[in-house]
Amino acid sequence: MPLLSIETNQRADDASIAQLLKLTSRALAEQLGKPERYVMVRFQHNPDMLFAGEDTPLAYLEMKSIGLSESETGDLSALLCRLVEEELKVPRDRIYIEFASAPRKLWGWNGGTF
């Protein structure tokens, strides 16, 4: 159900990416109170990104989940910014996060929907 996409202009080696994916998967499951078996995290390196007219380290995240409420986004933003800053060395003020709540019938899995 929860899907986190991380896109950044920062290069990272395979071990660092794997560590980031594991940390964020575990942290999201805990923060959202959902089984980790439903959490998906993906990473994309995109060198062609600019923020505030500069190509210094930056990241764009998309966080989608069934039933995500506005009251959860502040804590999620703090958590995700901390993890990306620690693991990718992207300053918090160079991270945008888009949050979206998906209706159960519009999220497919295992040949059906939730």
PDB file of N, CA and C in Angstrom:
ATOM      1  N   MET A   1       0.817  -1.188   0.000  1.00  0.00           N
ATOM      2  CA  MET A   1       0.000   0.000   0.000  1.00  0.00           C
ATOM      3  C   MET A   1       0.862   1.254   0.000  1.00  0.00           C
ATOM      4  N   PRO A   2       1.687   1.444   1.021  1.00  0.00           N
ATOM      5  CA  PRO A   2       2.535   2.632   0.954  1.00  0.00           C
ATOM      6  C   PRO A   2       3.595   2.472  -0.129  1.00  0.00           C
ATOM      7  N   LEU A   3       3.761   3.528  -0.914  1.00  0.00           N
ATOM      8  CA  LEU A   3       4.793   3.574  -1.936  1.00  0.00           C
ATOM      9  C   LEU A   3       5.569   4.858  -1.753  1.00  0.00           C
ATOM     10  N   LEU A   4       6.866   4.730  -1.586  1.00  0.00           N
ATOM     11  CA  LEU A   4       7.744   5.890  -1.495  1.00  0.00           C
ATOM     12  C   LEU A   4       8.688   5.854  -2.678  1.00  0.00           C
ATOM     13  N   SER A   5       8.692   6.934  -3.462  1.00  0.00           N
ATOM     14  CA  SER A   5       9.627   7.097  -4.568  1.00  0.00           C
ATOM     15  C   SER A   5      10.614   8.185  -4.196  1.00  0.00           C
ATOM     16  N   ILE A   6      11.882   7.886  -4.352  1.00  0.00           N
ATOM     17  CA  ILE A   6      12.940   8.849  -4.059  1.00  0.00           C
ATOM     18  C   ILE A   6      13.695   9.112  -5.352  1.00  0.00           C
ATOM     19  N   GLU A   7      13.724  10.370  -5.765  1.00  0.00           N
ATOM     20  CA  GLU A   7      14.466  10.771  -6.954  1.00  0.00           C
ATOM     21  C   GLU A   7      15.448  11.855  -6.527  1.00  0.00           C
ATOM     22  N   THR A   8      16.700  11.693  -6.926  1.00  0.00           N
ATOM     23  CA  THR A   8      17.727  12.638  -6.495  1.00  0.00           C
ATOM     24  C   THR A   8      18.810  12.790  -7.551  1.00  0.00           C
ATOM     25  N   ASN A   9      19.505  13.903  -7.477  1.00  0.00           N
ATOM     26  CA  ASN A   9      20.658  14.104  -8.354  1.00  0.00           C
ATOM     27  C   ASN A   9      21.936  13.588  -7.697  1.00  0.00           C
ATOM     28  N   GLN A  10      21.827  13.074  -6.485  1.00  0.00           N
ATOM     29  CA  GLN A  10      22.970  12.541  -5.754  1.00  0.00           C
ATOM     30  C   GLN A  10      23.319  11.132  -6.209  1.00  0.00           C
ATOM     31  N   ARG A  11      24.580  10.912  -6.472  1.00  0.00           N
ATOM     32  CA  ARG A  11      25.041   9.558  -6.776  1.00  0.00           C
ATOM     33  C   ARG A  11      25.191   8.795  -5.467  1.00  0.00           C
ATOM     34  N   ALA A  12      24.901   7.526  -5.513  1.00  0.00           N
ATOM     35  CA  ALA A  12      25.078   6.672  -4.338  1.00  0.00           C
ATOM     36  C   ALA A  12      25.479   5.287  -4.827  1.00  0.00           C
ATOM     37  N   ASP A  13      26.328   4.632  -4.068  1.00  0.00           N
ATOM     38  CA  ASP A  13      26.719   3.284  -4.455  1.00  0.00           C
ATOM     39  C   ASP A  13      25.603   2.302  -4.099  1.00  0.00           C
ATOM     40  N   ASP A  14      25.691   1.104  -4.622  1.00  0.00           N
ATOM     41  CA  ASP A  14      24.637   0.109  -4.438  1.00  0.00           C
ATOM     42  C   ASP A  14      24.369  -0.191  -2.966  1.00  0.00           C
ATOM     43  N   ALA A  15      25.425  -0.263  -2.169  1.00  0.00           N
ATOM     44  CA  ALA A  15      25.257  -0.564  -0.742  1.00  0.00           C
ATOM     45  C   ALA A  15      24.517   0.557  -0.026  1.00  0.00           C
ATOM     46  N   SER A  16      24.822   1.803  -0.364  1.00  0.00           N
ATOM     47  CA  SER A  16      24.146   2.945   0.260  1.00  0.00           C
ATOM     48  C   SER A  16      22.666   2.987  -0.131  1.00  0.00           C
ATOM     49  N   ILE A  17      22.382   2.689  -1.377  1.00  0.00           N
ATOM     50  CA  ILE A  17      20.988   2.669  -1.836  1.00  0.00           C
ATOM     51  C   ILE A  17      20.220   1.563  -1.125  1.00  0.00           C
ATOM     52  N   ALA A  18      20.807   0.388  -1.046  1.00  0.00           N
ATOM     53  CA  ALA A  18      20.156  -0.732  -0.361  1.00  0.00           C
ATOM     54  C   ALA A  18      19.884  -0.385   1.096  1.00  0.00           C
ATOM     55  N   GLN A  19      20.836   0.255   1.758  1.00  0.00           N
ATOM     56  CA  GLN A  19      20.671   0.673   3.153  1.00  0.00           C
ATOM     57  C   GLN A  19      19.528   1.672   3.283  1.00  0.00           C
ATOM     58  N   LEU A  20      19.484   2.664   2.393  1.00  0.00           N
ATOM     59  CA  LEU A  20      18.418   3.665   2.422  1.00  0.00           C
ATOM     60  C   LEU A  20      17.049   3.013   2.219  1.00  0.00           C
ATOM     61  N   LEU A  21      16.950   2.107   1.261  1.00  0.00           N
ATOM     62  CA  LEU A  21      15.680   1.436   0.985  1.00  0.00           C
ATOM     63  C   LEU A  21      15.211   0.632   2.196  1.00  0.00           C
ATOM     64  N   LYS A  22      16.116  -0.092   2.823  1.00  0.00           N
ATOM     65  CA  LYS A  22      15.749  -0.887   3.999  1.00  0.00           C
ATOM     66  C   LYS A  22      15.331  -0.003   5.169  1.00  0.00           C
ATOM     67  N   LEU A  23      16.094   1.058   5.411  1.00  0.00           N
ATOM     68  CA  LEU A  23      15.766   1.963   6.515  1.00  0.00           C
ATOM     69  C   LEU A  23      14.405   2.625   6.315  1.00  0.00           C
ATOM     70  N   THR A  24      14.152   3.125   5.102  1.00  0.00           N
ATOM     71  CA  THR A  24      12.891   3.816   4.860  1.00  0.00           C
ATOM     72  C   THR A  24      11.714   2.848   4.864  1.00  0.00           C
ATOM     73  N   SER A  25      11.896   1.650   4.355  1.00  0.00           N
ATOM     74  CA  SER A  25      10.817   0.664   4.379  1.00  0.00           C
ATOM     75  C   SER A  25      10.394   0.357   5.810  1.00  0.00           C
ATOM     76  N   ARG A  26      11.367   0.071   6.640  1.00  0.00           N
ATOM     77  CA  ARG A  26      11.104  -0.254   8.045  1.00  0.00           C
ATOM     78  C   ARG A  26      10.474   0.937   8.779  1.00  0.00           C
ATOM     79  N   ALA A  27      11.032   2.128   8.551  1.00  0.00           N
ATOM     80  CA  ALA A  27      10.542   3.331   9.232  1.00  0.00           C
ATOM     81  C   ALA A  27       9.115   3.685   8.806  1.00  0.00           C
ATOM     82  N   LEU A  28       8.808   3.547   7.516  1.00  0.00           N
ATOM     83  CA  LEU A  28       7.451   3.839   7.037  1.00  0.00           C
ATOM     84  C   LEU A  28       6.434   2.869   7.618  1.00  0.00           C
ATOM     85  N   ALA A  29       6.770   1.604   7.638  1.00  0.00           N
ATOM     86  CA  ALA A  29       5.860   0.610   8.204  1.00  0.00           C
ATOM     87  C   ALA A  29       5.558   0.950   9.659  1.00  0.00           C
ATOM     88  N   GLU A  30       6.585   1.282  10.397  1.00  0.00           N
ATOM     89  CA  GLU A  30       6.405   1.623  11.812  1.00  0.00           C
ATOM     90  C   GLU A  30       5.592   2.905  11.979  1.00  0.00           C
ATOM     91  N   GLN A  31       5.950   3.937  11.224  1.00  0.00           N
ATOM     92  CA  GLN A  31       5.269   5.242  11.340  1.00  0.00           C
ATOM     93  C   GLN A  31       3.796   5.144  10.942  1.00  0.00           C
ATOM     94  N   LEU A  32       3.503   4.362   9.909  1.00  0.00           N
ATOM     95  CA  LEU A  32       2.131   4.256   9.409  1.00  0.00           C
ATOM     96  C   LEU A  32       1.332   3.152  10.092  1.00  0.00           C
ATOM     97  N   GLY A  33       2.008   2.316  10.850  1.00  0.00           N
ATOM     98  CA  GLY A  33       1.313   1.213  11.520  1.00  0.00           C
ATOM     99  C   GLY A  33       0.806   0.170  10.535  1.00  0.00           C
ATOM    100  N   LYS A  34       1.569  -0.043   9.468  1.00  0.00           N
ATOM    101  CA  LYS A  34       1.181  -1.010   8.437  1.00  0.00           C
ATOM    102  C   LYS A  34       2.257  -2.082   8.334  1.00  0.00           C
ATOM    103  N   PRO A  35       1.879  -3.299   7.944  1.00  0.00           N
ATOM    104  CA  PRO A  35       2.882  -4.360   7.798  1.00  0.00           C
ATOM    105  C   PRO A  35       3.911  -3.989   6.723  1.00  0.00           C
ATOM    106  N   GLU A  36       5.173  -4.242   7.020  1.00  0.00           N
ATOM    107  CA  GLU A  36       6.223  -3.900   6.065  1.00  0.00           C
ATOM    108  C   GLU A  36       6.085  -4.695   4.769  1.00  0.00           C
ATOM    109  N   ARG A  37       5.426  -5.816   4.812  1.00  0.00           N
ATOM    110  CA  ARG A  37       5.270  -6.620   3.598  1.00  0.00           C
ATOM    111  C   ARG A  37       4.494  -5.892   2.499  1.00  0.00           C
ATOM    112  N   TYR A  38       3.788  -4.803   2.857  1.00  0.00           N
ATOM    113  CA  TYR A  38       3.049  -4.019   1.867  1.00  0.00           C
ATOM    114  C   TYR A  38       3.772  -2.741   1.449  1.00  0.00           C
ATOM    115  N   VAL A  39       4.887  -2.442   2.071  1.00  0.00           N
ATOM    116  CA  VAL A  39       5.605  -1.196   1.790  1.00  0.00           C
ATOM    117  C   VAL A  39       6.539  -1.390   0.594  1.00  0.00           C
ATOM    118  N   MET A  40       6.489  -0.449  -0.340  1.00  0.00           N
ATOM    119  CA  MET A  40       7.397  -0.459  -1.486  1.00  0.00           C
ATOM    120  C   MET A  40       8.169   0.856  -1.490  1.00  0.00           C
ATOM    121  N   VAL A  41       9.481   0.749  -1.691  1.00  0.00           N
ATOM    122  CA  VAL A  41      10.337   1.934  -1.771  1.00  0.00           C
ATOM    123  C   VAL A  41      11.181   1.791  -3.031  1.00  0.00           C
ATOM    124  N   ARG A  42      11.262   2.858  -3.794  1.00  0.00           N
ATOM    125  CA  ARG A  42      12.085   2.815  -4.998  1.00  0.00           C
ATOM    126  C   ARG A  42      12.998   4.039  -5.045  1.00  0.00           C
ATOM    127  N   PHE A  43      14.102   3.878  -5.746  1.00  0.00           N
ATOM    128  CA  PHE A  43      15.127   4.913  -5.812  1.00  0.00           C
ATOM    129  C   PHE A  43      15.487   5.162  -7.263  1.00  0.00           C
ATOM    130  N   GLN A  44      15.640   6.433  -7.613  1.00  0.00           N
ATOM    131  CA  GLN A  44      16.050   6.775  -8.969  1.00  0.00           C
ATOM    132  C   GLN A  44      17.080   7.894  -8.906  1.00  0.00           C
ATOM    133  N   HIS A  45      18.206   7.655  -9.559  1.00  0.00           N
ATOM    134  CA  HIS A  45      19.204   8.705  -9.702  1.00  0.00           C
ATOM    135  C   HIS A  45      18.889   9.466 -10.981  1.00  0.00           C
ATOM    136  N   ASN A  46      18.781  10.781 -10.869  1.00  0.00           N
ATOM    137  CA  ASN A  46      18.500  11.621 -12.029  1.00  0.00           C
ATOM    138  C   ASN A  46      19.423  12.834 -11.958  1.00  0.00           C
ATOM    139  N   PRO A  47      20.513  12.823 -12.709  1.00  0.00           N
ATOM    140  CA  PRO A  47      21.449  13.946 -12.635  1.00  0.00           C
ATOM    141  C   PRO A  47      20.888  15.245 -13.202  1.00  0.00           C
ATOM    142  N   ASP A  48      19.813  15.156 -13.970  1.00  0.00           N
ATOM    143  CA  ASP A  48      19.231  16.330 -14.609  1.00  0.00           C
ATOM    144  C   ASP A  48      18.127  16.943 -13.753  1.00  0.00           C
ATOM    145  N   MET A  49      18.498  17.395 -12.565  1.00  0.00           N
ATOM    146  CA  MET A  49      17.550  18.031 -11.655  1.00  0.00           C
ATOM    147  C   MET A  49      18.129  19.360 -11.182  1.00  0.00           C
ATOM    148  N   LEU A  50      17.261  20.326 -10.991  1.00  0.00           N
ATOM    149  CA  LEU A  50      17.637  21.659 -10.544  1.00  0.00           C
ATOM    150  C   LEU A  50      16.628  22.112  -9.506  1.00  0.00           C
ATOM    151  N   PHE A  51      17.066  22.769  -8.454  1.00  0.00           N
ATOM    152  CA  PHE A  51      16.175  23.305  -7.423  1.00  0.00           C
ATOM    153  C   PHE A  51      16.729  24.671  -7.030  1.00  0.00           C
ATOM    154  N   ALA A  52      15.885  25.686  -7.059  1.00  0.00           N
ATOM    155  CA  ALA A  52      16.279  27.056  -6.742  1.00  0.00           C
ATOM    156  C   ALA A  52      17.431  27.518  -7.636  1.00  0.00           C
ATOM    157  N   GLY A  53      17.412  27.048  -8.887  1.00  0.00           N
ATOM    158  CA  GLY A  53      18.419  27.452  -9.852  1.00  0.00           C
ATOM    159  C   GLY A  53      19.766  26.807  -9.668  1.00  0.00           C
ATOM    160  N   GLU A  54      19.871  25.803  -8.786  1.00  0.00           N
ATOM    161  CA  GLU A  54      21.150  25.164  -8.511  1.00  0.00           C
ATOM    162  C   GLU A  54      21.045  23.649  -8.640  1.00  0.00           C
ATOM    163  N   ASP A  55      22.156  23.033  -9.015  1.00  0.00           N
ATOM    164  CA  ASP A  55      22.183  21.579  -9.124  1.00  0.00           C
ATOM    165  C   ASP A  55      22.903  20.930  -7.941  1.00  0.00           C
ATOM    166  N   THR A  56      23.040  21.653  -6.830  1.00  0.00           N
ATOM    167  CA  THR A  56      23.602  21.066  -5.623  1.00  0.00           C
ATOM    168  C   THR A  56      22.639  19.988  -5.126  1.00  0.00           C
ATOM    169  N   PRO A  57      23.078  19.141  -4.175  1.00  0.00           N
ATOM    170  CA  PRO A  57      22.252  17.998  -3.770  1.00  0.00           C
ATOM    171  C   PRO A  57      20.793  18.364  -3.492  1.00  0.00           C
ATOM    172  N   LEU A  58      19.885  17.565  -4.084  1.00  0.00           N
ATOM    173  CA  LEU A  58      18.451  17.768  -3.924  1.00  0.00           C
ATOM    174  C   LEU A  58      17.734  16.437  -4.064  1.00  0.00           C
ATOM    175  N   ALA A  59      16.494  16.414  -3.611  1.00  0.00           N
ATOM    176  CA  ALA A  59      15.680  15.196  -3.746  1.00  0.00           C
ATOM    177  C   ALA A  59      14.212  15.562  -3.862  1.00  0.00           C
ATOM    178  N   TYR A  60      13.504  14.749  -4.619  1.00  0.00           N
ATOM    179  CA  TYR A  60      12.049  14.848  -4.750  1.00  0.00           C
ATOM    180  C   TYR A  60      11.487  13.490  -4.359  1.00  0.00           C
ATOM    181  N   LEU A  61      10.563  13.491  -3.406  1.00  0.00           N
ATOM    182  CA  LEU A  61       9.953  12.249  -2.934  1.00  0.00           C
ATOM    183  C   LEU A  61       8.455  12.282  -3.192  1.00  0.00           C
ATOM    184  N   GLU A  62       7.903  11.136  -3.525  1.00  0.00           N
ATOM    185  CA  GLU A  62       6.458  10.959  -3.622  1.00  0.00           C
ATOM    186  C   GLU A  62       6.069   9.870  -2.648  1.00  0.00           C
ATOM    187  N   MET A  63       5.160  10.189  -1.756  1.00  0.00           N
ATOM    188  CA  MET A  63       4.683   9.238  -0.753  1.00  0.00           C
ATOM    189  C   MET A  63       3.192   9.038  -0.969  1.00  0.00           C
ATOM    190  N   LYS A  64       2.812   7.829  -1.357  1.00  0.00           N
ATOM    191  CA  LYS A  64       1.415   7.491  -1.604  1.00  0.00           C
ATOM    192  C   LYS A  64       1.026   6.338  -0.707  1.00  0.00           C
ATOM    193  N   SER A  65      -0.178   6.410  -0.174  1.00  0.00           N
ATOM    194  CA  SER A  65      -0.663   5.321   0.673  1.00  0.00           C
ATOM    195  C   SER A  65      -2.178   5.369   0.753  1.00  0.00           C
ATOM    196  N   ILE A  66      -2.772   4.220   0.931  1.00  0.00           N
ATOM    197  CA  ILE A  66      -4.212   4.156   1.161  1.00  0.00           C
ATOM    198  C   ILE A  66      -4.501   4.757   2.525  1.00  0.00           C
ATOM    199  N   GLY A  67      -5.461   5.656   2.571  1.00  0.00           N
ATOM    200  CA  GLY A  67      -5.902   6.229   3.838  1.00  0.00           C
ATOM    201  C   GLY A  67      -4.918   7.181   4.484  1.00  0.00           C
ATOM    202  N   LEU A  68      -3.987   7.735   3.731  1.00  0.00           N
ATOM    203  CA  LEU A  68      -3.034   8.688   4.292  1.00  0.00           C
ATOM    204  C   LEU A  68      -3.774   9.966   4.658  1.00  0.00           C
ATOM    205  N   SER A  69      -3.655  10.372   5.899  1.00  0.00           N
ATOM    206  CA  SER A  69      -4.362  11.579   6.336  1.00  0.00           C
ATOM    207  C   SER A  69      -3.406  12.760   6.439  1.00  0.00           C
ATOM    208  N   GLU A  70      -3.964  13.955   6.327  1.00  0.00           N
ATOM    209  CA  GLU A  70      -3.156  15.171   6.426  1.00  0.00           C
ATOM    210  C   GLU A  70      -2.469  15.273   7.781  1.00  0.00           C
ATOM    211  N   SER A  71      -3.072  14.708   8.802  1.00  0.00           N
ATOM    212  CA  SER A  71      -2.480  14.790  10.137  1.00  0.00           C
ATOM    213  C   SER A  71      -1.185  13.973  10.252  1.00  0.00           C
ATOM    214  N   GLU A  72      -0.952  13.058   9.317  1.00  0.00           N
ATOM    215  CA  GLU A  72       0.256  12.228   9.337  1.00  0.00           C
ATOM    216  C   GLU A  72       1.413  12.842   8.560  1.00  0.00           C
ATOM    217  N   THR A  73       1.129  13.789   7.683  1.00  0.00           N
ATOM    218  CA  THR A  73       2.157  14.251   6.756  1.00  0.00           C
ATOM    219  C   THR A  73       3.293  15.028   7.429  1.00  0.00           C
ATOM    220  N   GLY A  74       3.010  15.752   8.479  1.00  0.00           N
ATOM    221  CA  GLY A  74       4.069  16.485   9.169  1.00  0.00           C
ATOM    222  C   GLY A  74       5.120  15.555   9.752  1.00  0.00           C
ATOM    223  N   ASP A  75       4.665  14.516  10.454  1.00  0.00           N
ATOM    224  CA  ASP A  75       5.594  13.545  11.028  1.00  0.00           C
ATOM    225  C   ASP A  75       6.326  12.768   9.940  1.00  0.00           C
ATOM    226  N   LEU A  76       5.617  12.423   8.869  1.00  0.00           N
ATOM    227  CA  LEU A  76       6.259  11.712   7.761  1.00  0.00           C
ATOM    228  C   LEU A  76       7.309  12.583   7.080  1.00  0.00           C
ATOM    229  N   SER A  77       7.010  13.862   6.913  1.00  0.00           N
ATOM    230  CA  SER A  77       7.963  14.775   6.307  1.00  0.00           C
ATOM    231  C   SER A  77       9.241  14.848   7.144  1.00  0.00           C
ATOM    232  N   ALA A  78       9.086  14.972   8.452  1.00  0.00           N
ATOM    233  CA  ALA A  78      10.252  15.028   9.340  1.00  0.00           C
ATOM    234  C   ALA A  78      11.066  13.741   9.241  1.00  0.00           C
ATOM    235  N   LEU A  79      10.399  12.602   9.259  1.00  0.00           N
ATOM    236  CA  LEU A  79      11.069  11.303   9.180  1.00  0.00           C
ATOM    237  C   LEU A  79      11.823  11.146   7.860  1.00  0.00           C
ATOM    238  N   LEU A  80      11.135  11.404   6.756  1.00  0.00           N
ATOM    239  CA  LEU A  80      11.736  11.199   5.447  1.00  0.00           C
ATOM    240  C   LEU A  80      12.880  12.177   5.183  1.00  0.00           C
ATOM    241  N   CYS A  81      12.705  13.432   5.586  1.00  0.00           N
ATOM    242  CA  CYS A  81      13.786  14.408   5.409  1.00  0.00           C
ATOM    243  C   CYS A  81      15.015  14.003   6.215  1.00  0.00           C
ATOM    244  N   ARG A  82      14.805  13.517   7.424  1.00  0.00           N
ATOM    245  CA  ARG A  82      15.925  13.088   8.262  1.00  0.00           C
ATOM    246  C   ARG A  82      16.677  11.928   7.598  1.00  0.00           C
ATOM    247  N   LEU A  83      15.931  10.931   7.117  1.00  0.00           N
ATOM    248  CA  LEU A  83      16.568   9.769   6.492  1.00  0.00           C
ATOM    249  C   LEU A  83      17.333  10.134   5.223  1.00  0.00           C
ATOM    250  N   VAL A  84      16.739  10.958   4.379  1.00  0.00           N
ATOM    251  CA  VAL A  84      17.397  11.355   3.134  1.00  0.00           C
ATOM    252  C   VAL A  84      18.615  12.226   3.429  1.00  0.00           C
ATOM    253  N   GLU A  85      18.483  13.093   4.411  1.00  0.00           N
ATOM    254  CA  GLU A  85      19.625  13.928   4.782  1.00  0.00           C
ATOM    255  C   GLU A  85      20.778  13.085   5.327  1.00  0.00           C
ATOM    256  N   GLU A  86      20.463  12.144   6.198  1.00  0.00           N
ATOM    257  CA  GLU A  86      21.506  11.301   6.782  1.00  0.00           C
ATOM    258  C   GLU A  86      22.150  10.362   5.769  1.00  0.00           C
ATOM    259  N   GLU A  87      21.342   9.739   4.945  1.00  0.00           N
ATOM    260  CA  GLU A  87      21.846   8.705   4.043  1.00  0.00           C
ATOM    261  C   GLU A  87      22.387   9.241   2.718  1.00  0.00           C
ATOM    262  N   LEU A  88      21.796  10.316   2.190  1.00  0.00           N
ATOM    263  CA  LEU A  88      22.221  10.851   0.891  1.00  0.00           C
ATOM    264  C   LEU A  88      22.920  12.203   0.991  1.00  0.00           C
ATOM    265  N   LYS A  89      22.950  12.760   2.193  1.00  0.00           N
ATOM    266  CA  LYS A  89      23.583  14.080   2.422  1.00  0.00           C
ATOM    267  C   LYS A  89      22.893  15.198   1.653  1.00  0.00           C
ATOM    268  N   VAL A  90      21.563  15.092   1.517  1.00  0.00           N
ATOM    269  CA  VAL A  90      20.774  16.143   0.893  1.00  0.00           C
ATOM    270  C   VAL A  90      20.186  16.991   2.024  1.00  0.00           C
ATOM    271  N   PRO A  91      20.475  18.290   2.066  1.00  0.00           N
ATOM    272  CA  PRO A  91      19.921  19.134   3.127  1.00  0.00           C
ATOM    273  C   PRO A  91      18.389  19.152   3.086  1.00  0.00           C
ATOM    274  N   ARG A  92      17.775  19.225   4.247  1.00  0.00           N
ATOM    275  CA  ARG A  92      16.309  19.203   4.351  1.00  0.00           C
ATOM    276  C   ARG A  92      15.633  20.282   3.517  1.00  0.00           C
ATOM    277  N   ASP A  93      16.286  21.437   3.415  1.00  0.00           N
ATOM    278  CA  ASP A  93      15.667  22.526   2.665  1.00  0.00           C
ATOM    279  C   ASP A  93      15.852  22.380   1.155  1.00  0.00           C
ATOM    280  N   ARG A  94      16.375  21.219   0.734  1.00  0.00           N
ATOM    281  CA  ARG A  94      16.511  20.911  -0.684  1.00  0.00           C
ATOM    282  C   ARG A  94      15.738  19.637  -1.024  1.00  0.00           C
ATOM    283  N   ILE A  95      14.708  19.363  -0.222  1.00  0.00           N
ATOM    284  CA  ILE A  95      13.873  18.173  -0.412  1.00  0.00           C
ATOM    285  C   ILE A  95      12.417  18.602  -0.521  1.00  0.00           C
ATOM    286  N   TYR A  96      11.763  18.175  -1.579  1.00  0.00           N
ATOM    287  CA  TYR A  96      10.308  18.327  -1.720  1.00  0.00           C
ATOM    288  C   TYR A  96       9.683  16.949  -1.565  1.00  0.00           C
ATOM    289  N   ILE A  97       8.519  16.912  -0.921  1.00  0.00           N
ATOM    290  CA  ILE A  97       7.781  15.657  -0.774  1.00  0.00           C
ATOM    291  C   ILE A  97       6.335  15.895  -1.190  1.00  0.00           C
ATOM    292  N   GLU A  98       5.846  15.060  -2.074  1.00  0.00           N
ATOM    293  CA  GLU A  98       4.437  15.101  -2.464  1.00  0.00           C
ATOM    294  C   GLU A  98       3.726  13.929  -1.795  1.00  0.00           C
ATOM    295  N   PHE A  99       2.701  14.235  -1.019  1.00  0.00           N
ATOM    296  CA  PHE A  99       1.915  13.202  -0.344  1.00  0.00           C
ATOM    297  C   PHE A  99       0.596  13.005  -1.080  1.00  0.00           C
ATOM    298  N   ALA A 100       0.149  11.750  -1.158  1.00  0.00           N
ATOM    299  CA  ALA A 100      -1.130  11.455  -1.800  1.00  0.00           C
ATOM    300  C   ALA A 100      -1.782  10.264  -1.097  1.00  0.00           C
ATOM    301  N   SER A 101      -3.087  10.366  -0.936  1.00  0.00           N
ATOM    302  CA  SER A 101      -3.868   9.269  -0.382  1.00  0.00           C
ATOM    303  C   SER A 101      -4.636   8.613  -1.527  1.00  0.00           C
ATOM    304  N   ALA A 102      -4.514   7.309  -1.626  1.00  0.00           N
ATOM    305  CA  ALA A 102      -5.178   6.581  -2.707  1.00  0.00           C
ATOM    306  C   ALA A 102      -6.419   5.862  -2.173  1.00  0.00           C
ATOM    307  N   PRO A 103      -7.537   5.966  -2.883  1.00  0.00           N
ATOM    308  CA  PRO A 103      -8.709   5.174  -2.507  1.00  0.00           C
ATOM    309  C   PRO A 103      -8.408   3.682  -2.694  1.00  0.00           C
ATOM    310  N   ARG A 104      -8.937   2.843  -1.812  1.00  0.00           N
ATOM    311  CA  ARG A 104      -8.681   1.400  -1.856  1.00  0.00           C
ATOM    312  C   ARG A 104      -8.971   0.788  -3.225  1.00  0.00           C
ATOM    313  N   LYS A 105     -10.054   1.197  -3.845  1.00  0.00           N
ATOM    314  CA  LYS A 105     -10.450   0.608  -5.134  1.00  0.00           C
ATOM    315  C   LYS A 105      -9.577   1.076  -6.290  1.00  0.00           C
ATOM    316  N   LEU A 106      -8.702   2.074  -6.042  1.00  0.00           N
ATOM    317  CA  LEU A 106      -7.804   2.548  -7.089  1.00  0.00           C
ATOM    318  C   LEU A 106      -6.357   2.136  -6.837  1.00  0.00           C
ATOM    319  N   TRP A 107      -6.168   1.136  -5.959  1.00  0.00           N
ATOM    320  CA  TRP A 107      -4.823   0.624  -5.677  1.00  0.00           C
ATOM    321  C   TRP A 107      -4.871  -0.892  -5.863  1.00  0.00           C
ATOM    322  N   GLY A 108      -4.232  -1.359  -6.936  1.00  0.00           N
ATOM    323  CA  GLY A 108      -4.259  -2.786  -7.255  1.00  0.00           C
ATOM    324  C   GLY A 108      -3.126  -3.548  -6.612  1.00  0.00           C
ATOM    325  N   TRP A 109      -3.392  -4.809  -6.320  1.00  0.00           N
ATOM    326  CA  TRP A 109      -2.380  -5.709  -5.767  1.00  0.00           C
ATOM    327  C   TRP A 109      -2.890  -7.138  -5.853  1.00  0.00           C
ATOM    328  N   ASN A 110      -2.018  -8.040  -6.192  1.00  0.00           N
ATOM    329  CA  ASN A 110      -2.304  -9.468  -6.156  1.00  0.00           C
ATOM    330  C   ASN A 110      -3.548  -9.854  -6.976  1.00  0.00           C
ATOM    331  N   GLY A 111      -3.705  -9.213  -8.105  1.00  0.00           N
ATOM    332  CA  GLY A 111      -4.807  -9.540  -8.993  1.00  0.00           C
ATOM    333  C   GLY A 111      -6.135  -8.895  -8.620  1.00  0.00           C
ATOM    334  N   GLY A 112      -6.132  -8.016  -7.638  1.00  0.00           N
ATOM    335  CA  GLY A 112      -7.355  -7.332  -7.222  1.00  0.00           C
ATOM    336  C   GLY A 112      -7.026  -5.939  -6.736  1.00  0.00           C
ATOM    337  N   THR A 113      -7.892  -5.399  -5.925  1.00  0.00           N
ATOM    338  CA  THR A 113      -7.646  -4.107  -5.299  1.00  0.00           C
ATOM    339  C   THR A 113      -7.805  -4.253  -3.793  1.00  0.00           C
ATOM    340  N   PHE A 114      -7.363  -3.251  -3.073  1.00  0.00           N
ATOM    341  CA  PHE A 114      -7.492  -3.282  -1.629  1.00  0.00           C
ATOM    342  C   PHE A 114      -8.919  -2.909  -1.223  1.00  0.00           C
TER     343      PHE A 114
END
